[in-house]
Amino acid sequence: MAIEPRQPAVAPYGTWSSPITAELVARSGVSLGMPWLDGGTIWWLEGRPAEGGRVVLMEVEGSGDPTEASPAGFNMRTMAHEYGGGAFCVRDGVVVGSSFEDQRLYRIDSGSDPIPISPAVEDRSQRFADGVVTADGRLWIGVRERHPESGRSADVVNELVAIPTDGSTEPRVIAEGRDFYAGPRISPDGTRLCFLAWDLPWMPWDGCELFTARLGPDGSLSDVTHVAGKDGEEAIWQPEWSPVGDLVFASDRSGWWNLERVRDGERETLYPAEAEFGYPAWVFGGRSYGFLADGRIVCGYDRDGRTRFGVLDPESGALEELDLPYDAWRGTPFLVAADSTVVLVAGSATLPNQVVRLDLATGARDVLRTSADVPVDATYFSVPRAIEFPTEGGSTAHALFYPPTSRDFVGPEEERAPLIVMSHGGPTGNATAIFGLDMQYWTSRGFAVVDVNYGGSTGYGRAYRERLNGQWGVVDLQDCLSAARYLVEHGEADGDRLLVTGGSAGGYTTICALTFTDAFAAGASYFGLADLEQFGDGDTHKFELRYEHTLVGPYPEARELYRERSPINFVDRISTPMLVLQGADDEVVPPAQAELIVAALRERRVPHAYLLFEGEGHGFRKAENIVRALEAELSFYLQVLGLEPGDPLPTLEIEHLRG
């Protein structure tokens, strides 16, 4: 006898029971990044919330199983630029990597204890990143960031240094005088070094410069030559040497980050396209392409809000798309190649982030590691669709819409779902369609979610990124509002139950939305800015010390504009409930920013809650804190909307919720 499928129960949106718990979100997954190929061995980094956010170096040799390459307890993470990245490199099986605890560089030989090769300093005042080791294994060449006793961000010094891998002498400065350096890479014959440099107030995606130099046996540089790029005008991404010694990189001089090559002193575009082969360098070590043994380039690129992968022949200009089930990076792109092997870290709307090995000679594809163990049926998962919608000034903006989805529940026919409007960080970041349990946590409970790629987001060309220039707090807010209105008008959401959330720059957009509009019923700001003047006056780390000059205007000349865009100056307008979440050790957006807005909310008796997480910086890494933050946000929304949770849930104490 046939078994009738169980019919889903009808229950109010937002109250559905879900197997995707906050505990599952926090403890079932890891972050994956920075693959490295060395001979037949593959390496990558794995961030583990269940181990207090410790970052572990993993390795796979041949067809073997993954093993831990870093010693027990070793946390391989650099704090350079605060955002880090580029924490290790490998040469002939020897690892040189950064320890989070003291920020020193360590040499790790297989089976041996780590040996420090950089000097011991106090307060983690020297930080190292983005290094490579010379072919003879004698020198590590990379970025050093020195923090002064004054503690002032303006006094931080960034430079390129050479360090003996046996730790026998102090680091030697080989390039200095610019505000920032990145991407030192050694040519195949070992005689040349390329690197990037740029100065404040520019960010590397606003514009930077690419140089080459003669590299001496002692690490010294000579004949330094400018190759491409200009601060504020042309941004360069990922310079690399091809197997035959050509210099390849992505330039956005056409309005799109396209791959170019320098051969015999001449620049040429390898594949002109309205597509992004480069990305904003928020962290060190990102890579979106690599070389096969025959000189062809395996690359990932964004077009129409989706990531594609292909093989580009630089001689013919032909690009052959690879048939892969992946169409999204999770933030920073990671792809490396050697011989016929490609290793990438990517996913899709239905696949969590994965470390994947491809053999282009045989067509074999092996998943080496998956970021999330998902013991949940796929019928609980919401698959997003890309939407384009009209926004202010006749422009078109972009977003990903996730409808509420559950195999167990549907909403009442006459009811529309509450909508969570998500505003990503950066603000020069982007929302991608990669699968994440954190997103499904909301949709499986009956919330609709729209993840907005507002003007300023990457993936849509330089002109779209520059929509935000001088308009931070305006364009991002307008696009978030326009996305919500579009979905309400199309019957996808309840206009009386709009919620808004975001972290960092997205947290600022969230606070603006709750201050300058009455469109939302509640919002949650994760380490968001409340006072742009403090940011403009240097109350942040060096990497973003003058970022606001592009986003708002030069400070103090544009002081009045900063005041107009700062929610803290308009607290009399705030009446919408707000949840504020903050890391106590955040150097990017210090806790003082959160405390400003919380004090104003308390004084005005606006319903609010404030959670300060000890031991967390700009983003939460510890499983217990991820759990607490997710459950607090859910409890906050449900209480404000007058809904009952579908599962047991700790009740967040909200000040002034009932008067």
XYZ file of C-alpha atoms in Angstrom:
659
model
C 0.000 0.000 0.000
C 1.416 3.401 -0.990
C 2.290 5.757 1.863
C 0.822 9.204 1.481
C 3.456 11.921 1.905
C 2.990 13.900 5.087
C 1.342 17.221 4.471
C 3.110 20.229 5.988
C 1.337 21.912 8.867
C 0.087 25.470 8.591
C 1.798 27.781 11.093
C 2.554 31.517 11.244
C 5.751 32.517 9.503
C 8.660 32.918 11.908
C 7.279 30.332 14.366
C 8.261 27.144 12.551
C 10.233 24.465 14.348
C 13.535 23.688 12.607
C 16.235 21.021 12.904
C 18.813 23.717 12.066
C 19.724 24.854 15.559
C 22.176 27.578 16.499
C 24.359 24.844 17.986
C 24.367 23.034 14.642
C 25.270 26.261 12.802
C 28.177 26.946 15.151
C 29.615 23.492 15.747
C 28.939 21.520 12.576
C 31.045 23.730 10.350
C 34.534 25.066 9.812
C 35.903 27.870 7.681
C 38.154 26.847 4.795
C 40.719 28.874 2.940
C 44.128 29.488 1.422
C 44.953 26.253 -0.410
C 48.601 25.691 -1.308
C 50.218 23.195 -3.694
C 53.722 21.939 -2.951
C 54.828 18.974 -4.997
C 52.137 16.335 -4.658
C 50.878 17.724 -1.347
C 47.887 20.016 -0.847
C 47.612 22.317 2.145
C 44.843 24.580 3.436
C 43.684 26.410 6.556
C 40.703 25.355 8.619
C 39.080 27.652 11.208
C 37.287 25.731 13.950
C 34.655 27.501 16.073
C 34.397 24.419 18.296
C 38.066 24.924 19.263
C 37.701 28.571 20.201
C 38.230 29.715 16.623
C 41.671 28.073 16.289
C 43.003 27.953 12.723
C 44.603 24.622 11.820
C 46.886 23.842 8.875
C 45.735 20.714 7.046
C 47.540 18.616 4.438
C 46.747 15.826 2.001
C 49.504 13.883 0.279
C 48.557 12.040 -2.894
C 45.380 10.021 -2.425
C 45.698 9.914 1.353
C 43.369 11.307 3.993
C 43.641 14.860 5.376
C 45.825 15.238 8.458
C 46.754 18.129 10.708
C 50.087 19.637 9.693
C 50.307 22.226 12.471
C 51.051 21.044 16.015
C 48.322 20.581 18.600
C 47.276 23.938 20.021
C 49.042 25.974 17.319
C 46.736 28.713 15.949
C 47.955 29.665 12.460
C 46.621 33.167 11.972
C 48.106 36.595 11.326
C 46.686 39.907 12.542
C 48.284 42.005 9.795
C 45.725 44.545 8.531
C 43.573 43.108 11.389
C 41.740 41.039 8.758
C 44.771 38.801 8.260
C 45.177 36.268 5.450
C 48.368 34.881 3.929
C 49.327 33.288 7.250
C 51.577 30.562 5.813
C 53.555 29.353 2.827
C 55.276 26.078 1.974
C 58.507 25.218 0.174
C 59.644 21.599 -0.267
C 57.473 20.420 2.599
C 58.699 23.052 5.057
C 56.020 25.404 6.400
C 56.617 28.994 7.466
C 53.582 30.332 9.287
C 52.343 32.873 11.783
C 51.209 32.053 15.309
C 48.176 33.989 16.505
C 49.324 33.986 20.121
C 52.540 35.991 19.637
C 52.382 36.858 15.896
C 55.892 35.506 15.375
C 56.838 33.558 12.267
C 57.638 29.882 12.837
C 59.350 27.267 10.719
C 57.594 23.913 10.922
C 59.474 20.883 9.605
C 57.501 17.656 9.390
C 57.555 15.862 12.736
C 59.421 18.663 14.523
C 58.368 21.345 16.957
C 57.866 24.845 15.507
C 61.000 27.021 15.539
C 60.537 30.811 15.765
C 62.415 32.687 13.034
C 61.269 36.241 13.774
C 62.218 38.173 16.930
C 60.246 37.979 20.151
C 58.362 41.246 20.705
C 55.826 42.514 23.220
C 52.106 42.961 22.596
C 52.227 41.245 19.187
C 53.689 44.466 17.824
C 55.223 42.803 14.728
C 52.962 40.892 12.362
C 53.867 38.978 9.210
C 51.823 37.948 6.175
C 51.700 37.048 2.481
C 55.172 35.552 2.314
C 57.018 33.259 -0.072
C 60.238 31.284 0.331
C 63.089 31.495 -2.153
C 63.871 28.437 -4.277
C 66.906 27.564 -2.178
C 64.775 27.643 0.968
C 67.020 30.207 2.680
C 64.790 33.306 2.836
C 61.166 34.147 3.612
C 60.090 37.332 1.790
C 56.830 38.969 2.796
C 54.974 41.781 4.553
C 55.834 42.980 8.039
C 53.528 45.307 9.951
C 55.110 47.110 12.935
C 52.920 48.607 15.660
C 54.482 51.410 17.733
C 54.303 51.928 21.492
C 52.154 55.007 20.879
C 49.299 52.759 19.802
C 48.361 55.261 17.078
C 47.217 53.696 13.818
C 48.898 56.495 11.871
C 52.271 55.391 13.264
C 52.000 51.774 12.098
C 54.681 50.876 9.538
C 54.205 48.377 6.714
C 57.158 47.131 4.664
C 58.594 44.173 2.781
C 61.227 42.193 4.641
C 63.510 39.220 4.061
C 64.024 36.779 6.945
C 66.386 33.781 7.022
C 64.286 30.646 7.468
C 66.707 29.424 10.123
C 66.100 32.573 12.196
C 69.816 33.364 12.224
C 69.470 37.136 11.730
C 66.949 39.910 12.207
C 64.470 40.728 9.415
C 65.986 42.904 6.701
C 63.835 45.644 5.171
C 63.891 45.390 1.359
C 61.087 47.830 0.443
C 59.737 50.715 2.520
C 58.231 54.174 2.271
C 54.741 53.255 1.086
C 51.761 52.897 3.393
C 51.050 49.315 2.314
C 52.619 46.388 0.491
C 51.214 43.062 -0.701
C 51.706 40.207 -3.123
C 55.484 39.679 -3.236
C 56.032 36.854 -5.717
C 59.294 35.408 -7.055
C 59.795 34.658 -10.763
C 60.423 31.040 -11.820
C 64.138 31.695 -12.371
C 64.439 33.331 -8.940
C 65.921 36.604 -10.246
C 62.899 38.937 -10.013
C 60.265 39.927 -7.509
C 56.906 41.563 -8.207
C 54.852 43.283 -5.519
C 52.013 45.738 -4.952
C 52.145 49.036 -3.070
C 49.662 51.809 -2.316
C 49.132 54.792 -0.036
C 46.362 56.272 2.059
C 43.644 57.384 1.567
C 43.189 54.655 -1.060
C 42.168 51.076 -0.544
C 43.797 48.510 -2.869
C 40.590 48.203 -4.923
C 40.498 51.989 -5.413
C 43.947 51.821 -6.945
C 47.398 50.415 -6.289
C 50.685 50.040 -8.135
C 52.477 46.973 -9.427
C 56.279 46.898 -9.415
C 59.001 44.489 -10.448
C 62.580 44.436 -9.181
C 65.799 42.492 -9.474
C 66.071 40.089 -6.531
C 69.531 39.510 -5.105
C 70.651 36.292 -3.365
C 70.446 38.136 -0.027
C 66.890 39.325 -0.695
C 67.896 42.844 -1.707
C 65.995 44.634 -4.478
C 67.356 46.735 -7.327
C 66.064 48.215 -10.591
C 62.593 48.715 -9.130
C 60.219 49.394 -12.059
C 56.601 50.499 -12.162
C 54.566 48.150 -14.351
C 50.886 49.014 -13.955
C 48.293 50.610 -11.710
C 47.799 53.983 -10.084
C 46.541 54.986 -6.663
C 42.901 55.980 -6.900
C 42.596 55.186 -10.611
C 43.608 51.624 -11.528
C 43.450 48.640 -9.197
C 45.643 45.579 -9.672
C 44.777 42.132 -8.316
C 47.013 39.085 -7.802
C 50.242 39.560 -9.732
C 51.765 36.174 -10.632
C 54.599 34.911 -12.808
C 53.684 32.442 -15.537
C 55.795 29.271 -15.977
C 57.790 31.034 -18.723
C 58.323 34.230 -16.719
C 55.570 36.506 -18.059
C 53.907 38.734 -15.468
C 50.132 38.214 -15.252
C 47.624 40.165 -13.165
C 44.068 41.509 -13.209
C 43.549 45.212 -13.912
C 40.280 47.166 -13.793
C 41.425 49.917 -16.168
C 38.639 48.872 -18.580
C 36.023 49.163 -15.838
C 36.220 45.410 -15.161
C 38.990 43.361 -13.558
C 40.328 41.551 -16.631
C 43.446 39.415 -16.858
C 46.457 41.040 -18.503
C 49.969 39.957 -19.343
C 53.276 41.786 -19.647
C 55.621 40.217 -22.177
C 58.758 41.945 -23.423
C 57.585 45.142 -21.741
C 54.210 45.223 -23.524
C 50.841 44.998 -21.740
C 48.004 43.068 -23.346
C 44.538 42.067 -22.164
C 44.147 38.314 -22.397
C 40.360 38.112 -22.390
C 38.362 41.384 -22.547
C 34.992 40.849 -20.884
C 32.376 42.487 -18.692
C 33.340 40.108 -15.931
C 35.400 40.334 -12.758
C 38.548 38.183 -12.678
C 39.776 40.184 -9.666
C 38.379 40.962 -6.229
C 38.786 43.442 -3.370
C 41.847 42.470 -1.320
C 40.309 42.589 2.156
C 42.695 39.862 3.256
C 46.122 38.785 2.099
C 46.597 35.678 -0.006
C 43.449 35.609 -2.118
C 43.847 33.944 -5.512
C 41.353 33.579 -8.336
C 43.595 31.954 -10.962
C 46.616 29.717 -11.394
C 48.814 28.253 -14.157
C 48.871 24.777 -15.616
C 52.165 23.294 -16.803
C 51.434 24.247 -20.428
C 50.886 27.925 -19.509
C 47.093 27.901 -19.683
C 45.314 29.739 -16.893
C 42.621 28.150 -14.735
C 40.486 30.985 -13.408
C 37.372 31.894 -11.485
C 35.434 35.004 -12.403
C 32.149 36.725 -11.520
C 29.500 37.643 -14.055
C 25.828 38.490 -13.410
C 26.140 37.720 -9.718
C 27.501 34.206 -10.279
C 31.000 32.723 -10.181
C 32.167 30.672 -13.134
C 35.332 28.635 -13.655
C 37.230 28.173 -16.878
C 40.547 27.519 -18.616
C 41.995 30.454 -20.559
C 44.558 29.980 -23.308
C 46.617 33.207 -23.159
C 47.962 32.670 -26.680
C 44.638 32.270 -28.505
C 42.436 34.184 -26.044
C 39.972 31.266 -25.931
C 38.175 30.632 -22.636
C 36.706 27.169 -22.082
C 34.201 27.004 -19.234
C 34.587 24.104 -16.814
C 31.532 21.988 -16.039
C 31.539 22.165 -12.246
C 28.767 22.190 -9.635
C 30.259 25.315 -8.010
C 29.151 28.873 -8.685
C 30.144 30.894 -5.619
C 33.128 31.813 -3.483
C 32.579 32.348 0.233
C 34.125 35.780 0.508
C 37.765 35.665 -0.575
C 38.509 33.604 -3.719
C 40.951 30.723 -3.349
C 42.273 28.814 -6.370
C 45.742 27.385 -7.038
C 47.088 25.213 -9.841
C 50.212 23.302 -10.835
C 50.894 20.819 -13.627
C 47.359 19.497 -14.347
C 46.089 19.806 -10.783
C 43.732 22.545 -9.596
C 42.663 23.124 -6.007
C 39.828 25.517 -5.306
C 37.647 26.430 -2.341
C 34.102 27.068 -3.520
C 30.478 26.012 -3.214
C 26.992 26.726 -4.520
C 23.490 27.434 -3.279
C 23.133 23.741 -2.413
C 26.773 22.865 -1.636
C 28.671 24.165 1.399
C 32.160 25.529 0.847
C 34.511 22.710 -0.157
C 38.197 22.129 -0.741
C 38.191 20.451 -4.150
C 40.995 18.834 -6.147
C 40.579 18.700 -9.921
C 42.779 16.751 -12.298
C 42.221 18.371 -15.685
C 44.154 15.608 -17.433
C 41.815 12.839 -16.252
C 38.693 14.804 -15.335
C 38.784 13.466 -11.772
C 37.243 15.603 -9.029
C 37.819 14.881 -5.333
C 36.253 16.709 -2.399
C 38.975 16.870 0.255
C 37.010 18.746 2.919
C 33.522 20.208 3.324
C 32.955 23.241 5.515
C 29.732 21.963 7.077
C 28.510 18.580 8.165
C 24.799 18.934 7.406
C 22.734 16.114 8.967
C 19.547 17.790 7.734
C 17.342 16.854 4.803
C 17.671 19.204 1.812
C 13.915 19.809 1.839
C 14.534 22.268 4.683
C 16.858 24.402 2.554
C 15.968 27.595 0.746
C 17.595 28.086 -2.661
C 18.057 31.765 -3.532
C 17.211 33.492 -6.757
C 19.049 36.543 -8.037
C 16.866 39.633 -8.342
C 17.415 43.008 -9.950
C 15.277 45.908 -8.820
C 14.951 49.635 -9.460
C 16.444 51.975 -6.904
C 17.065 55.701 -6.428
C 18.291 57.788 -9.343
C 17.046 55.393 -11.990
C 19.720 52.829 -11.125
C 19.360 49.073 -10.894
C 20.609 47.202 -7.834
C 21.123 43.508 -7.111
C 20.267 41.022 -4.368
C 19.707 37.362 -3.569
C 16.237 36.443 -2.309
C 15.702 33.402 -0.068
C 12.032 32.418 0.418
C 10.964 30.729 3.680
C 11.306 26.961 3.219
C 10.477 23.886 5.297
C 9.218 20.392 4.562
C 7.176 20.511 7.789
C 5.427 23.875 7.589
C 3.792 26.386 5.302
C 2.480 29.795 6.197
C -1.205 30.738 6.249
C -2.474 31.500 2.750
C -3.421 35.083 3.596
C -0.179 35.816 5.445
C 3.110 37.167 4.078
C 6.429 36.312 5.678
C 8.499 38.700 7.781
C 11.530 39.763 5.730
C 15.102 40.057 7.009
C 17.090 42.546 4.924
C 20.788 41.690 5.159
C 23.456 44.296 4.463
C 26.928 42.847 3.913
C 30.143 44.281 5.312
C 32.980 46.026 3.598
C 31.140 47.923 2.295
C 33.137 46.816 -0.763
C 32.193 43.197 -0.266
C 29.408 41.174 -1.809
C 26.739 38.641 -0.993
C 27.151 35.318 -2.795
C 24.746 32.423 -3.183
C 26.968 29.914 -1.417
C 25.175 27.558 0.964
C 25.334 28.431 4.637
C 23.524 26.995 7.628
C 23.473 30.485 9.120
C 21.143 31.582 6.318
C 19.022 28.420 6.532
C 18.626 29.002 10.272
C 16.272 31.858 9.370
C 14.493 30.564 6.285
C 13.699 27.175 7.859
C 11.850 29.046 10.632
C 9.638 30.902 8.223
C 11.569 34.123 7.623
C 12.207 35.416 4.126
C 15.684 36.865 3.619
C 17.069 39.264 1.030
C 20.861 39.551 0.904
C 21.500 42.893 -0.802
C 24.385 43.691 -3.144
C 23.907 47.436 -2.849
C 25.841 49.985 -4.892
C 29.460 49.648 -3.850
C 29.431 45.864 -3.969
C 31.991 43.964 -5.978
C 31.165 41.665 -8.888
C 29.414 44.214 -11.108
C 32.306 46.332 -12.402
C 34.145 49.403 -11.158
C 31.318 51.838 -11.953
C 28.933 49.888 -9.725
C 31.525 49.848 -6.924
C 31.962 53.586 -7.272
C 28.235 54.267 -6.871
C 29.018 54.343 -3.155
C 31.854 56.882 -3.374
C 30.814 59.924 -1.363
C 27.443 58.281 -0.743
C 28.055 55.858 2.128
C 25.011 55.845 4.349
C 22.856 56.938 1.408
C 23.196 54.534 -1.554
C 23.554 51.422 0.617
C 20.514 52.434 2.674
C 18.445 53.328 -0.398
C 19.237 50.022 -2.090
C 18.312 48.028 1.029
C 15.019 49.902 1.247
C 14.390 49.423 -2.469
C 14.987 45.672 -2.183
C 12.468 45.408 0.652
C 9.877 47.501 -1.190
C 10.321 45.464 -4.363
C 9.623 42.216 -2.516
C 6.658 43.667 -0.642
C 5.164 44.940 -3.904
C 5.589 41.487 -5.454
C 3.823 39.767 -2.540
C 6.967 38.076 -1.196
C 7.071 39.828 2.190
C 4.999 41.584 4.845
C 5.674 45.323 4.694
C 4.754 45.709 8.364
C 7.302 43.113 9.481
C 10.554 44.181 7.878
C 13.762 43.482 9.799
C 17.289 44.652 9.007
C 20.682 43.286 10.027
C 24.346 43.551 9.075
C 27.882 43.458 10.383
C 30.641 46.086 10.288
C 29.749 48.402 7.373
C 26.483 46.471 7.190
C 25.991 47.243 10.864
C 26.365 50.939 10.058
C 23.757 50.606 7.301
C 21.500 48.849 9.822
C 21.809 51.655 12.373
C 21.153 54.210 9.610
C 18.037 52.290 8.547
C 16.686 52.341 12.110
C 17.552 56.014 12.576
C 16.707 57.711 9.317
C 13.671 55.629 8.265
C 10.595 54.106 9.894
C 10.425 51.220 7.415
C 11.615 48.499 9.797
C 10.058 46.824 12.828
C 13.444 45.948 14.377
C 17.106 45.481 13.537
C 20.351 43.913 14.719
C 23.722 45.610 14.338
C 26.841 43.486 14.561
C 29.855 45.709 15.401
C 28.433 48.622 13.397
C 29.469 52.266 13.346
C 27.311 54.888 15.041
C 29.607 57.912 14.768
C 31.465 58.470 11.496
C 33.399 61.357 13.004
C 35.288 58.993 15.295
C 36.068 56.842 12.273
C 37.097 59.911 10.266
C 39.265 61.128 13.123
C 41.348 57.956 13.061
C 39.616 55.706 15.599
C 40.264 52.539 13.613
C 43.144 50.434 12.307
C 45.637 51.631 9.703
C 44.291 49.605 6.758
C 41.001 51.566 6.805
C 42.391 54.726 8.355
C 41.244 56.917 5.454
C 38.711 54.622 3.776
C 35.944 57.038 4.677
C 37.626 59.778 2.587
C 36.436 57.924 -0.496
C 33.143 56.762 0.997
C 32.127 60.100 2.542
C 34.715 62.824 1.913
C 38.022 64.133 3.290
C 38.003 64.732 7.016
C 37.877 67.263 8.667
C 37.004 69.287 5.540
C 33.741 67.341 5.165
C 32.982 67.366 8.899
C 29.369 68.475 8.409
C 28.740 65.609 6.000
C 30.124 63.168 8.561
C 27.754 64.571 11.152
C 24.805 64.325 8.782
C 25.588 60.642 8.114
C 26.207 59.722 11.783
C 23.163 58.166 13.479
C 24.482 59.175 16.904
C 23.689 62.804 16.061
C 20.032 61.990 15.413
C 19.114 59.766 18.331
C 15.908 61.766 18.786
C 14.678 60.025 15.627
C 15.310 56.502 16.904
C 12.238 54.667 18.124
C 12.725 51.250 16.508
C 13.932 48.326 18.671
C 17.623 47.556 18.149
C 19.903 44.676 19.120
C 23.603 45.606 19.356
C 26.302 42.890 19.297
C 29.983 43.708 19.721
C 33.376 42.057 20.178
C 35.308 43.418 23.150
C 38.657 43.137 21.334
C 37.533 44.712 18.050
C 40.234 47.009 16.651
C 38.335 47.782 13.436
C 35.131 49.081 15.025
C 35.978 49.583 18.717
C 33.379 48.858 21.432
C 33.084 52.596 22.047
C 30.989 52.786 18.873
C 28.483 50.250 20.205
C 28.388 51.890 23.606
C 27.547 55.259 22.055
C 24.385 53.962 20.445
C 23.428 51.800 23.430
C 23.666 54.798 25.786
C 21.403 56.788 23.444
C 18.877 53.945 23.216
C 18.822 53.595 26.990
C 18.374 57.320 27.548
C 15.459 57.450 25.095
C 13.954 54.249 26.530
C 13.960 52.596 23.101
C 13.618 48.798 23.320
C 17.106 47.339 22.952
C 19.596 44.730 24.075
C 23.388 44.854 24.124
C 25.694 41.837 24.042
C 29.455 42.335 24.459
C 31.552 39.251 23.677
C 34.849 39.011 25.540
C 37.769 37.619 23.552
C 36.150 38.364 20.193
C 37.360 40.836 17.594
C 35.801 41.958 14.330
C 33.608 38.917 13.759
C 32.771 36.079 16.121
C 34.865 32.918 15.913
C 34.001 30.953 19.059
C 31.157 28.461 18.810
C 29.547 29.443 22.096
C 29.422 33.077 21.016
C 28.004 32.252 17.586
C 25.262 30.270 19.329
C 24.492 33.051 21.768
C 24.386 35.709 19.048
C 22.054 33.711 16.764
C 19.663 32.768 19.556
C 19.650 36.325 20.883
C 18.826 37.742 17.452
C 15.979 35.256 16.961
C 14.565 35.918 20.436
C 14.796 39.669 19.826
C 12.841 39.510 16.559
C 10.184 37.160 17.918
C 9.554 39.270 21.002
C 9.309 42.484 18.995
C 6.953 40.882 16.445
C 4.892 39.174 19.148
C 5.632 35.645 17.897
C 6.257 32.437 19.829
C 9.357 30.373 19.050
C 8.799 27.006 17.433
C 11.609 25.435 19.487
C 12.958 25.966 23.014
C 14.845 29.266 22.973
C 16.604 31.280 25.694
C 14.663 34.489 26.191
C 16.781 37.577 25.574
C 16.213 40.340 28.103
C 15.176 43.457 26.197
C 15.274 46.773 28.006
C 12.148 48.946 27.715
C 10.280 46.483 25.497
C 7.113 46.861 27.541
C 7.512 50.541 28.374
